[in-house]
Amino acid sequence: MIVATTPDVHGKRIVETLGLVRGSTVRGKHLGKDILAFLRNLVGGEIPEYSKMLAESREQALDRMMEAAERIGANAVLAVRFTTVHITPGAAEILVYGTAVRLEDV
């Protein structure tokens, strides 16, 4: 599965546009990680507990989007974008979306 932020792929042509596909996940903070994050925040710098959680969330959302694209017969998703939505204090949705297409070599 080709996943690109661009509207096309060099050396390929779009033979069919199948429509919008998306994948998402909602994650909440963990009390134990929150305590460590709070302490790290006092001294500044990266908060690896949250970095890891967000990286895993992005990967899960991407996997779900690609599964949705495969179900409708796509071999690529173009113009891919990520967004994050704050749901409640301590929980957020990671959403990824793009256009499912079928590509072939030029």
C-alpha positions as a printed NumPy array, in Angstrom:
array([[  0.   ,   0.   ,   0.   ],
       [  1.45 ,   3.345,  -1.052],
       [  0.64 ,   6.139,   1.398],
       [  1.617,   9.661,   0.363],
       [  0.875,  13.229,   1.364],
       [  1.115,  14.234,  -2.294],
       [ -1.79 ,  14.14 ,  -4.78 ],
       [  0.117,  11.815,  -7.129],
       [  3.048,   9.377,  -7.243],
       [  5.886,   9.749,  -9.745],
       [  5.857,   6.917, -12.278],
       [  2.271,   5.923, -11.488],
       [ -1.09 ,   7.058, -12.776],
       [ -4.434,   7.034, -11.063],
       [ -6.786,   4.614, -12.813],
       [ -9.618,   4.864, -10.293],
       [-10.509,   7.145,  -7.415],
       [-12.363,   5.174,  -4.764],
       [-13.088,   7.913,  -2.231],
       [-12.282,   9.113,   1.24 ],
       [-10.801,   6.687,   3.755],
       [ -9.926,   7.366,   7.345],
       [ -8.626,   5.761,  10.484],
       [ -8.705,   6.988,  14.041],
       [ -7.986,   6.106,  17.616],
       [ -8.875,   7.788,  20.897],
       [ -6.293,   7.643,  23.635],
       [ -6.368,   8.749,  27.217],
       [ -3.565,   9.55 ,  29.577],
       [ -2.433,   7.009,  32.158],
       [ -2.133,   8.045,  35.807],
       [  1.333,   6.515,  36.265],
       [  2.622,   8.126,  33.084],
       [  0.979,  11.427,  34.058],
       [  2.944,  11.582,  37.29 ],
       [  6.232,  10.972,  35.452],
       [  5.256,  13.484,  32.76 ],
       [  4.377,  16.107,  35.369],
       [  7.771,  15.684,  37.031],
       [  9.604,  15.845,  33.689],
       [  7.608,  18.939,  32.746],
       [  8.937,  20.73 ,  35.823],
       [ 12.489,  20.544,  34.477],
       [ 11.57 ,  20.937,  30.791],
       [ 12.409,  18.913,  27.716],
       [ 10.73 ,  16.076,  25.909],
       [  8.163,  13.937,  27.698],
       [  8.953,  10.485,  26.272],
       [  5.88 ,   8.834,  27.822],
       [  3.594,  11.066,  25.75 ],
       [  5.821,  10.956,  22.667],
       [  5.6  ,   7.16 ,  22.653],
       [  1.836,   7.178,  23.233],
       [  1.254,   9.613,  20.349],
       [  3.578,   7.71 ,  17.992],
       [  1.7  ,   4.468,  18.722],
       [ -1.621,   6.272,  18.201],
       [ -0.539,   7.631,  14.806],
       [  0.562,   4.156,  13.689],
       [ -2.727,   2.604,  14.795],
       [ -4.74 ,   5.288,  12.974],
       [ -2.61 ,   4.759,   9.822],
       [ -3.134,   0.984,  10.004],
       [ -6.894,   1.475,  10.295],
       [ -6.933,   3.857,   7.322],
       [ -4.941,   1.412,   5.172],
       [ -7.278,  -1.447,   6.161],
       [-10.247,   0.689,   5.075],
       [ -8.536,   1.394,   1.749],
       [ -7.772,  -2.295,   1.165],
       [-11.42 ,  -3.216,   1.852],
       [-12.544,  -1.066,  -1.081],
       [ -9.821,  -2.305,  -3.445],
       [ -7.286,   0.543,  -3.244],
       [ -3.553,   0.062,  -3.601],
       [ -2.705,   3.606,  -2.487],
       [ -3.94 ,   6.474,  -0.346],
       [ -3.007,   9.958,  -1.515],
       [ -3.223,  13.462,  -0.025],
       [ -2.945,  11.965,   3.476],
       [ -3.417,  14.315,   6.432],
       [ -3.362,  13.931,  10.216],
       [ -5.403,  15.85 ,  12.733],
       [ -5.851,  15.691,  16.483],
       [ -9.039,  16.535,  18.334],
       [ -9.235,  17.162,  22.078],
       [-12.202,  15.118,  23.344],
       [-12.085,  15.558,  27.122],
       [ -9.395,  16.547,  29.588],
       [ -6.915,  13.718,  29.268],
       [ -8.226,  12.166,  26.012],
       [ -7.687,  12.969,  22.362],
       [ -8.515,  11.486,  18.978],
       [ -5.831,  11.028,  16.337],
       [ -7.449,  11.004,  12.886],
       [ -5.744,  10.288,   9.572],
       [ -7.539,  10.581,   6.235],
       [ -6.851,  10.581,   2.524],
       [ -8.133,   9.614,  -0.909],
       [ -8.128,   5.915,  -1.741],
       [ -7.075,   5.205,  -5.327],
       [ -5.922,   2.44 ,  -7.6  ],
       [ -2.593,   3.178,  -9.255],
       [ -0.76 ,   1.505, -12.094],
       [  2.676,   1.991, -13.637],
       [  2.942,   4.563, -16.42 ]])
